[in-house]
Short mmCIF file of C-alpha atoms in Angstrom, two decimals:
data_model
loop_
_atom_site.label_atom_id
_atom_site.label_comp_id
_atom_site.label_asym_id
_atom_site.label_seq_id
_atom_site.Cartn_x
_atom_site.Cartn_y
_atom_site.Cartn_z
CA MET I 1 53.17 -20.48 35.85
CA ASN I 2 54.42 -23.59 37.65
CA PRO I 3 55.92 -22.56 41.04
CA GLU I 4 58.88 -24.86 40.34
CA SER I 5 59.58 -23.43 36.87
CA LEU I 6 62.41 -21.20 38.11
CA ASP I 7 64.18 -23.87 40.16
CA GLU I 8 66.89 -24.37 37.54
CA LEU I 9 68.14 -20.88 38.41
CA VAL I 10 69.01 -22.11 41.90
CA SER I 11 72.42 -23.66 42.58
CA PRO I 12 75.60 -22.69 44.49
CA TYR I 13 76.93 -21.17 41.24
CA GLY I 14 73.61 -20.20 39.72
CA VAL I 15 71.70 -16.97 39.36
CA VAL I 16 70.24 -17.65 42.82
CA SER I 17 72.73 -19.38 45.10
CA ALA I 18 70.32 -20.23 47.93
CA VAL I 19 66.66 -19.97 48.87
CA SER I 20 65.29 -20.04 52.39
CA ASP I 21 62.18 -21.93 53.43
CA ALA I 22 59.00 -19.90 53.15
CA ARG I 23 57.82 -19.09 56.67
CA PRO I 24 54.71 -17.45 58.09
CA SER I 25 55.00 -14.01 59.62
CA ARG I 26 55.07 -13.71 63.38
CA ILE I 27 52.33 -11.12 63.05
CA CYS I 28 50.05 -13.12 60.75
CA ASP I 29 50.45 -16.83 60.03
CA ARG I 30 48.73 -16.47 56.64
CA LEU I 31 51.41 -14.16 55.25
CA TYR I 32 54.43 -16.12 54.01
CA SER I 33 57.87 -14.70 53.28
CA CYS I 34 60.89 -16.24 51.60
CA GLY I 35 64.41 -15.01 50.88
CA ALA I 36 66.83 -15.68 48.02
CA GLU I 37 70.58 -15.11 48.01
CA VAL I 38 72.18 -13.92 44.79
CA GLY I 39 75.77 -14.29 43.69
CA THR I 40 77.72 -11.65 41.81
CA PRO I 41 77.12 -11.95 38.04
CA GLY I 42 80.07 -13.06 35.97
CA PRO I 43 82.02 -16.23 35.15
CA ALA I 44 81.49 -18.97 37.71
CA ASN I 45 85.09 -18.92 38.88
CA THR I 46 84.93 -15.20 39.66
CA ARG I 47 81.63 -15.09 41.50
CA ARG I 48 81.60 -14.39 45.18
CA ARG I 49 78.92 -13.90 47.75
CA THR I 50 78.93 -10.26 48.64
CA GLY I 51 75.89 -9.89 50.87
CA ARG I 52 74.86 -6.95 48.69
CA LEU I 53 72.21 -8.69 46.68
CA GLY I 54 69.14 -10.58 47.72
CA GLY I 55 65.58 -11.21 46.71
CA GLY I 56 62.46 -11.52 48.79
CA GLY I 57 59.07 -13.01 48.07
CA ARG I 58 55.74 -12.79 49.89
CA SER I 59 52.43 -14.46 49.36
CA TRP I 60 49.08 -14.65 51.07
CA ALA I 61 48.47 -18.24 52.21
CA ASP I 62 50.75 -19.80 49.57
CA PRO I 63 54.34 -20.67 50.61
CA ARG I 64 55.18 -22.10 47.16
CA LEU I 65 54.26 -18.81 45.52
CA ALA I 66 56.39 -16.88 48.05
CA ARG I 67 59.37 -19.03 47.07
CA PHE I 68 58.69 -18.49 43.36
CA VAL I 69 58.53 -14.71 43.83
CA ALA I 70 61.75 -14.75 45.88
CA ILE I 71 63.62 -16.55 43.09
CA ALA I 72 62.17 -14.16 40.50
CA GLU I 73 63.28 -11.15 42.53
CA GLY I 74 66.69 -12.74 42.96
CA ALA I 75 66.85 -13.04 39.17
CA GLU I 76 65.92 -9.38 38.90
CA ARG I 77 68.76 -8.40 41.24
CA TYR I 78 71.16 -10.61 39.28
CA ALA I 79 70.29 -8.86 36.02
CA MET I 80 70.43 -5.48 37.73
CA ALA I 81 74.00 -6.07 38.90
CA LEU I 82 75.28 -7.31 35.55
CA ALA I 83 77.40 -4.74 33.72
CA PRO I 84 76.49 -4.13 30.07
CA HIS I 85 78.81 -5.63 27.48
CA ARG I 86 81.36 -3.25 26.04
CA ARG I 87 79.73 -3.46 22.62
CA GLU I 88 76.50 -2.10 24.14
CA ILE I 89 78.20 1.05 25.46
CA LEU I 90 78.87 4.28 23.63
CA ARG I 91 81.07 6.95 25.20
CA ALA I 92 80.06 10.44 24.11
CA THR I 93 78.81 13.78 25.38
CA ALA I 94 75.16 14.75 25.56
CA ASP I 95 75.95 17.64 23.24
CA GLU I 96 77.26 15.18 20.65
CA LEU I 97 74.14 13.02 20.99
CA ALA I 98 71.63 15.87 20.84
CA GLY I 99 68.44 14.53 19.28
CA GLU I 100 69.51 10.91 19.91
CA CYS I 101 69.59 10.81 23.70
CA LEU I 102 67.24 11.29 26.62
CA GLU I 103 67.32 15.07 27.03
CA PRO I 104 69.43 16.35 29.95
CA PHE I 105 66.78 18.90 30.96
CA ARG I 106 64.77 15.92 32.22
CA TYR I 107 67.45 14.67 34.63
CA PRO I 108 66.89 15.19 38.37
CA ARG I 109 68.98 17.93 39.86
CA CYS I 110 70.19 18.94 43.29
CA SER I 111 69.94 22.53 44.44
CA ALA I 112 72.92 24.83 44.85
CA ARG I 113 72.48 24.45 48.61
CA GLU I 114 72.71 20.65 48.38
CA LEU I 115 75.68 20.72 46.03
CA ALA I 116 77.55 23.07 48.38
CA THR I 117 77.01 20.81 51.40
CA PRO I 118 80.15 18.85 52.35
CA GLY I 119 79.54 15.17 51.71
CA CYS I 120 77.01 15.61 48.91
CA PRO I 121 77.68 12.65 46.58
CA VAL I 122 76.13 14.25 43.49
CA ARG I 123 77.64 16.48 40.82
CA PRO I 124 75.74 18.65 38.33
CA PHE I 125 75.28 17.04 34.94
CA ASP I 126 77.72 18.39 32.36
CA PRO I 127 76.45 17.99 28.77
CA ALA I 128 79.98 18.61 27.47
CA ALA I 129 81.58 15.80 29.50
CA PRO I 130 81.94 12.32 27.94
CA ILE I 131 79.94 9.61 29.74
CA ARG I 132 78.76 6.09 28.91
CA TRP I 133 75.43 5.53 27.16
CA VAL I 134 73.26 2.47 26.44
CA THR I 135 70.29 2.14 24.11
CA GLY I 136 66.71 2.05 25.35
CA LEU I 137 63.26 2.19 23.80
CA ASP I 138 61.09 5.29 24.05
CA LEU I 139 57.75 3.93 25.22
CA TYR I 140 55.79 6.75 23.62
CA SER I 141 57.35 6.85 20.15
CA ALA I 142 58.71 3.28 20.10
CA ALA I 143 61.98 4.73 18.80
CA PRO I 144 65.46 3.86 20.12
CA VAL I 145 67.04 6.45 22.39
CA ARG I 146 70.38 6.71 24.17
CA VAL I 147 70.22 6.68 27.98
CA PRO I 148 73.08 7.42 30.41
CA ALA I 149 74.40 3.98 31.41
CA VAL I 150 74.57 5.08 35.04
CA MET I 151 70.78 5.54 34.99
CA ALA I 152 70.11 2.13 33.44
CA CYS I 153 72.72 -0.06 35.16
CA ARG I 154 72.72 0.29 38.95
CA ASP I 155 76.08 -1.40 39.57
CA LEU I 156 77.96 0.20 36.68
CA ALA I 157 81.61 0.59 37.70
CA PRO I 158 83.92 2.37 37.89
CA ILE I 159 82.03 5.67 37.97
CA ASP I 160 83.63 8.80 36.54
CA ASP I 161 83.04 12.14 38.24
CA ALA I 162 80.96 13.19 35.22
CA GLU I 163 78.61 10.26 35.91
CA ARG I 164 77.92 11.20 39.55
CA PHE I 165 74.74 13.12 38.77
CA VAL I 166 72.30 10.47 40.03
CA HIS I 167 71.69 8.45 43.21
CA ARG I 168 71.49 4.81 42.19
CA LEU I 169 68.82 2.46 43.55
CA SER I 170 66.93 -0.53 42.20
CA THR I 171 63.97 1.68 41.23
CA GLY I 172 62.44 0.65 37.90
CA HIS I 173 63.90 -2.84 37.67
CA ALA I 174 61.45 -5.69 37.07
CA VAL I 175 61.27 -9.25 35.75
CA HIS I 176 58.28 -11.22 34.49
CA THR I 177 57.35 -14.07 32.18
CA ASP I 178 55.42 -11.53 30.08
CA PRO I 179 57.77 -8.85 28.67
CA VAL I 180 55.04 -6.21 28.59
CA GLU I 181 54.03 -6.95 32.18
CA ALA I 182 57.68 -6.56 33.18
CA VAL I 183 57.65 -3.04 31.71
CA VAL I 184 54.35 -2.26 33.45
CA ARG I 185 55.74 -3.30 36.83
CA GLY I 186 58.96 -1.38 36.32
CA ALA I 187 56.99 1.77 35.49
CA LEU I 188 54.70 1.29 38.49
CA GLU I 189 57.71 1.17 40.79
CA VAL I 190 59.13 4.42 39.40
CA ILE I 191 55.73 6.07 39.93
CA GLU I 192 55.58 4.68 43.48
CA ARG I 193 59.01 6.07 44.38
CA ASP I 194 58.09 9.45 42.86
CA ALA I 195 55.08 9.64 45.18
CA VAL I 196 57.07 8.57 48.24
CA ALA I 197 59.80 11.14 47.64
CA ILE I 198 57.34 13.99 47.09
CA LEU I 199 55.05 13.25 50.03
CA TRP I 200 57.97 12.98 52.46
CA LEU I 201 59.89 16.06 51.30
CA GLN I 202 56.78 18.22 50.96
CA ARG I 203 55.21 16.75 54.14
CA LEU I 204 51.87 16.15 52.46
CA SER I 205 48.91 15.32 54.68
CA LEU I 206 47.20 12.56 52.74
CA PRO I 207 43.62 11.27 52.88
CA THR I 208 43.10 7.95 54.63
CA ILE I 209 41.65 4.97 52.77
CA ALA I 210 38.25 3.78 53.96
CA PRO I 211 38.00 0.14 55.13
CA GLY I 212 35.37 -0.48 52.47
CA GLU I 213 38.03 -0.01 49.79
CA LEU I 214 40.26 -2.75 51.21
CA ALA I 215 40.35 -6.45 50.37
CA GLU I 216 39.32 -8.95 53.02
CA SER I 217 42.89 -10.24 53.31
CA THR I 218 44.15 -6.69 53.94
CA LEU I 219 41.57 -6.13 56.66
CA HIS I 220 42.61 -9.42 58.27
CA LEU I 221 46.29 -8.40 58.21
CA VAL I 222 45.47 -4.99 59.68
CA ASP I 223 43.52 -6.71 62.46
CA CYS I 224 46.46 -9.04 63.16
CA CYS I 225 48.69 -5.98 63.56
CA ARG I 226 46.30 -4.24 65.92
CA ARG I 227 45.99 -7.33 68.10
CA ARG I 228 49.76 -7.05 68.53
CA PHE I 229 49.54 -3.34 69.42
CA ILE I 230 50.69 -2.15 65.99
CA ASP I 231 48.56 0.60 64.46
CA VAL I 232 48.16 0.61 60.66
CA ARG I 233 47.45 3.80 58.77
CA LEU I 234 46.77 3.52 55.02
CA LEU I 235 46.99 6.74 53.03
CA ASP I 236 45.99 7.50 49.46
CA ALA I 237 49.26 8.72 47.94
CA THR I 238 47.98 8.78 44.35
CA THR I 239 49.60 11.71 42.58
CA ASP I 240 48.58 13.84 39.63
CA LEU I 241 49.48 10.87 37.41
CA GLY I 242 46.30 9.14 38.60
CA VAL I 243 47.94 5.75 39.16
CA PRO I 244 46.69 4.10 42.41
CA THR I 245 49.34 4.49 45.10
CA VAL I 246 49.15 3.67 48.82
CA TYR I 247 51.49 4.77 51.61
CA CYS I 248 51.43 2.62 54.73
CA LEU I 249 52.55 3.82 58.16
CA LEU I 250 52.93 1.26 60.95
CA SER I 251 53.28 2.52 64.52
CA ALA I 252 54.14 0.51 67.62
CA VAL I 253 53.83 2.95 70.49
CA HIS I 254 55.19 0.51 73.08
CA ASP I 255 58.21 -0.64 71.08
CA PRO I 256 61.41 0.78 72.63
CA ARG I 257 63.34 0.43 69.40
CA LEU I 258 61.08 0.66 66.33
CA ARG I 259 58.24 3.16 66.79
CA ASN I 260 57.32 4.01 63.16
CA TRP I 261 58.11 2.47 59.78
CA THR I 262 56.67 2.79 56.31
CA ALA I 263 56.08 1.01 53.03
CA ALA I 264 54.30 1.89 49.79
CA SER I 265 52.97 0.35 46.62
CA THR I 266 51.55 1.41 43.28
CA GLY I 267 49.20 -0.94 41.46
CA ARG I 268 46.38 -1.29 39.02
CA THR I 269 43.81 -0.73 41.78
CA LEU I 270 43.85 1.08 45.10
CA SER I 271 42.83 -2.13 46.84
CA GLY I 272 45.69 -4.07 45.26
CA ALA I 273 48.21 -1.36 46.10
CA ALA I 274 47.00 -1.28 49.71
CA ALA I 275 47.35 -5.05 50.09
CA LYS I 276 50.93 -5.01 48.83
CA ALA I 277 51.88 -1.98 50.95
CA VAL I 278 50.66 -3.58 54.19
CA GLU I 279 52.32 -6.90 53.37
CA GLU I 280 55.58 -5.08 52.65
CA ALA I 281 55.39 -3.13 55.91
CA VAL I 282 54.69 -6.25 57.96
CA ALA I 283 57.57 -8.09 56.27
CA LEU I 284 59.93 -5.23 57.20
CA THR I 285 59.17 -5.57 60.92
CA GLY I 286 61.74 -8.26 61.64
CA LEU I 287 64.30 -6.91 59.19
CA LEU I 288 64.35 -3.42 60.70
CA ASN I 289 64.60 -4.84 64.20
CA GLU I 290 67.61 -6.98 63.31
CA GLY I 291 70.17 -4.27 62.55
CA ALA I 292 71.49 -1.47 64.70
CA SER I 293 70.42 2.09 64.04
CA PRO I 294 73.34 4.00 62.50
CA PRO I 295 74.93 6.18 65.21
CA GLY I 296 74.40 9.87 64.59
CA GLY I 297 72.26 9.29 61.52
CA PRO I 298 72.44 7.50 58.18
CA VAL I 299 74.75 10.01 56.44
CA GLY I 300 77.64 8.20 54.84
CA SER I 301 76.24 4.73 55.54
CA VAL I 302 75.74 2.21 52.76
CA ALA I 303 72.94 -0.03 54.06
CA VAL I 304 69.58 0.46 52.34
CA HIS I 305 67.66 0.22 55.62
CA ASP I 306 69.78 2.66 57.66
CA GLY I 307 67.41 5.59 57.13
CA ALA I 308 64.40 3.52 58.17
CA ARG I 309 66.16 2.23 61.30
CA PHE I 310 67.34 5.72 62.23
CA MET I 311 63.92 7.29 61.74
CA GLY I 312 62.13 4.40 63.48
CA ALA I 313 63.64 5.27 66.87
CA PRO I 314 61.04 6.52 69.42
CA GLU I 315 62.83 9.86 69.91
CA ARG I 316 62.08 10.71 66.27
CA ALA I 317 58.38 9.82 66.37
CA ASP I 318 57.35 13.47 65.97
CA ALA I 319 58.79 13.47 62.45
CA PHE I 320 55.79 11.37 61.33
CA ASP I 321 53.12 13.66 62.80
CA PHE I 322 52.20 15.18 59.43
CA LEU I 323 51.06 11.72 58.29
CA LEU I 324 48.65 11.48 61.21
CA THR I 325 46.60 14.56 60.38
CA ASP I 326 43.69 14.81 57.98
CA ALA I 327 44.40 15.90 54.43
CA VAL I 328 44.59 19.67 54.06
CA ALA I 329 43.76 19.54 50.35
CA PRO I 330 41.55 17.24 48.33
CA PRO I 331 43.36 14.49 46.42
CA SER I 332 43.52 14.63 42.66
CA PRO I 333 40.41 13.28 40.91
CA ARG I 334 40.77 9.57 40.46
CA ARG I 335 41.22 8.21 36.97
CA PRO I 336 40.03 4.78 35.89
CA GLU I 337 41.93 1.84 37.34
CA LEU I 338 44.55 0.28 35.11
CA PRO I 339 43.35 -2.63 32.96
CA ALA I 340 44.41 -6.15 33.82
CA ASP I 341 45.65 -6.72 30.27
CA PRO I 342 49.38 -5.79 30.16
CA ASP I 343 49.23 -4.09 26.74
CA LEU I 344 46.27 -1.93 27.74
CA ALA I 345 47.82 -1.15 31.13
CA LEU I 346 51.08 -0.05 29.53
CA ALA I 347 49.23 2.12 27.00
CA ALA I 348 47.34 3.81 29.85
CA LEU I 349 50.53 4.41 31.83
CA VAL I 350 52.36 5.90 28.84
CA GLU I 351 49.40 8.16 28.11
CA ARG I 352 49.29 9.48 31.69
CA LEU I 353 53.04 10.00 31.82
CA ALA I 354 53.07 11.79 28.48
CA ALA I 355 50.24 14.07 29.66
CA ALA I 356 52.50 15.08 32.57
CA GLY I 357 55.38 15.84 30.18
CA ALA I 358 57.38 12.73 31.10
CA ARG I 359 59.33 10.58 28.64
CA PRO I 360 59.46 6.93 29.83
CA VAL I 361 62.20 4.71 28.42
CA VAL I 362 62.81 0.98 28.91
CA VAL I 363 66.18 -0.73 28.75
CA ASP I 364 66.33 -4.50 28.21
CA ARG I 365 68.45 -6.16 30.94
CA THR I 366 67.59 -9.79 30.17
CA THR I 367 70.49 -12.21 30.58
CA ARG I 368 70.81 -15.54 28.78
CA GLU I 369 70.12 -17.43 32.02
CA LEU I 370 66.84 -15.58 32.56
CA ALA I 371 65.76 -15.96 28.94
CA ASP I 372 66.31 -19.72 29.19
CA VAL I 373 63.57 -19.98 31.85
CA GLY I 374 61.21 -17.54 30.12
CA LEU I 375 61.94 -14.40 32.12
CA THR I 376 62.43 -10.89 30.77
CA ALA I 377 64.34 -8.31 32.84
CA VAL I 378 63.91 -4.60 32.21
CA HIS I 379 64.84 -1.26 33.72
CA VAL I 380 62.30 1.52 33.24
CA VAL I 381 63.83 5.00 33.36
CA ILE I 382 61.60 8.08 33.86
CA PRO I 383 63.94 10.91 34.95
CA ASP I 384 61.17 13.52 34.76
CA LEU I 385 59.70 12.02 37.95
CA GLN I 386 61.11 12.77 41.38
CA PRO I 387 63.77 10.22 42.34
CA LEU I 388 63.66 8.50 45.70
CA SER I 389 67.06 9.07 47.28
CA LEU I 390 68.17 7.39 50.48
CA HIS I 391 71.16 9.73 50.84
CA PRO I 392 70.11 12.60 53.13
CA LEU I 393 72.49 15.04 51.42
CA ALA I 394 71.18 14.40 47.91
CA GLN I 395 67.41 14.74 47.74
CA PHE I 396 67.30 16.52 44.35
CA THR I 397 65.32 19.43 45.72
CA ALA I 398 65.81 21.54 42.55
CA HIS I 399 64.00 19.03 40.35
CA PRO I 400 60.88 20.76 38.94
CA ARG I 401 58.69 17.74 39.72
CA LEU I 402 59.06 18.30 43.48
CA SER I 403 57.09 21.55 43.35
CA GLU I 404 54.98 21.05 40.24
CA ALA I 405 53.28 17.80 41.33
CA PRO I 406 51.92 19.04 44.69
CA ALA I 407 50.65 22.20 43.01
CA ARG I 408 48.77 20.16 40.39
CA MET I 409 47.25 18.07 43.18
CA GLY I 410 45.97 21.11 45.07
CA TYR I 411 48.48 21.05 47.93
CA ARG I 412 50.57 23.93 49.20
CA VAL I 413 54.19 23.85 48.01
CA LEU I 414 57.04 24.26 50.48
CA PRO I 415 60.13 26.23 49.46
CA GLU I 416 63.47 24.46 49.73
CA GLU I 417 64.29 25.87 53.17
CA GLU I 418 61.03 24.42 54.57
CA LEU I 419 61.27 20.94 53.04
CA ASN I 420 61.33 17.97 55.38
CA PRO I 421 64.85 17.91 56.93
CA TRP I 422 64.53 14.34 58.21
CA PRO I 423 66.14 11.46 56.27
CA GLN I 424 63.90 9.37 54.04
CA PRO I 425 62.52 6.47 56.17
CA PHE I 426 61.53 4.34 53.20
CA ALA I 427 63.30 0.96 53.03
#
């Protein structure tokens, strides 16, 4: 696609209100990053710059591509923040929609201990309480299914008490010029976040990835980090789903402010996932150093990066020790890499998710502005998987996936009282 093909989305009152110049990283001059600022969706005379939304793009040795990706991610955030039209919403109870809705037994759940903790933002799901629903597409049966609107629309407002059963993030949102590829990428992100949540809470010691499995560009970026006294550790975080996932830990032992930080990626290949994870981690370096660590911890804060800044402080370096030891259990047997063809890749993903008992659903979030430039926006919802929560008091430790996945992978399973007590450092 032409790198300038999304430029018509950029204007002071457009989907993307501003785009920065693509600039090389201070760590590696071949890695370019670009940022996009997004206005609040709605009529032009009601839009305002909130600082809440933004897109970022990265590219290896191609500043034009970094800009293109930044605009595309800005478009994704724009669609994510747009509230569904009233005609798309149905208010009903799950009991009333039995057989027509995504089954409540699949929804993530907090434990009684979490729910009893003062400050916990989550409430148990009540199937007898009316909530808002939107329509999605079951990716296995290709049949329409009702999904709680709060799961499919991140910025849905106002939120009733009955709808406070989830922790809302951008997980599962994606845009692409190919509608099927958009769904693939949304599903990959949900799988990535599932792996990140499980490995952190269960403190899994993961196998390292051999240099021979890495692309030349990844090896070059790792070397650039090490020449700047930043150690890079790449771990195979592929779960029982068999979809290549990489967890990246960067450590700067001489940095008085940011000692450890992490990133992750799920892709078609382990090599591709590793490349994206390292690039993401390097791009976070400046961002995490810019803001102040939340005093006393990230509880009650609203910034996405507060947990990462808090955990990055040198005095909390010991919390990452479990990631520095050799794997105590063999990883799950690797399945074939995902095909490059979007249709085949999606079929493989749906098959692996169905084998694990998951029911993936996609909700179309495409706006008219995005459709005009050939983009499709989607939100993939897979509540059977473990959600990544950045709120320390709502980690959904009673969700069956948190204990079932490590057991399937051959790892020991920690009981709730022994789960990782530290806040999630993922940004």
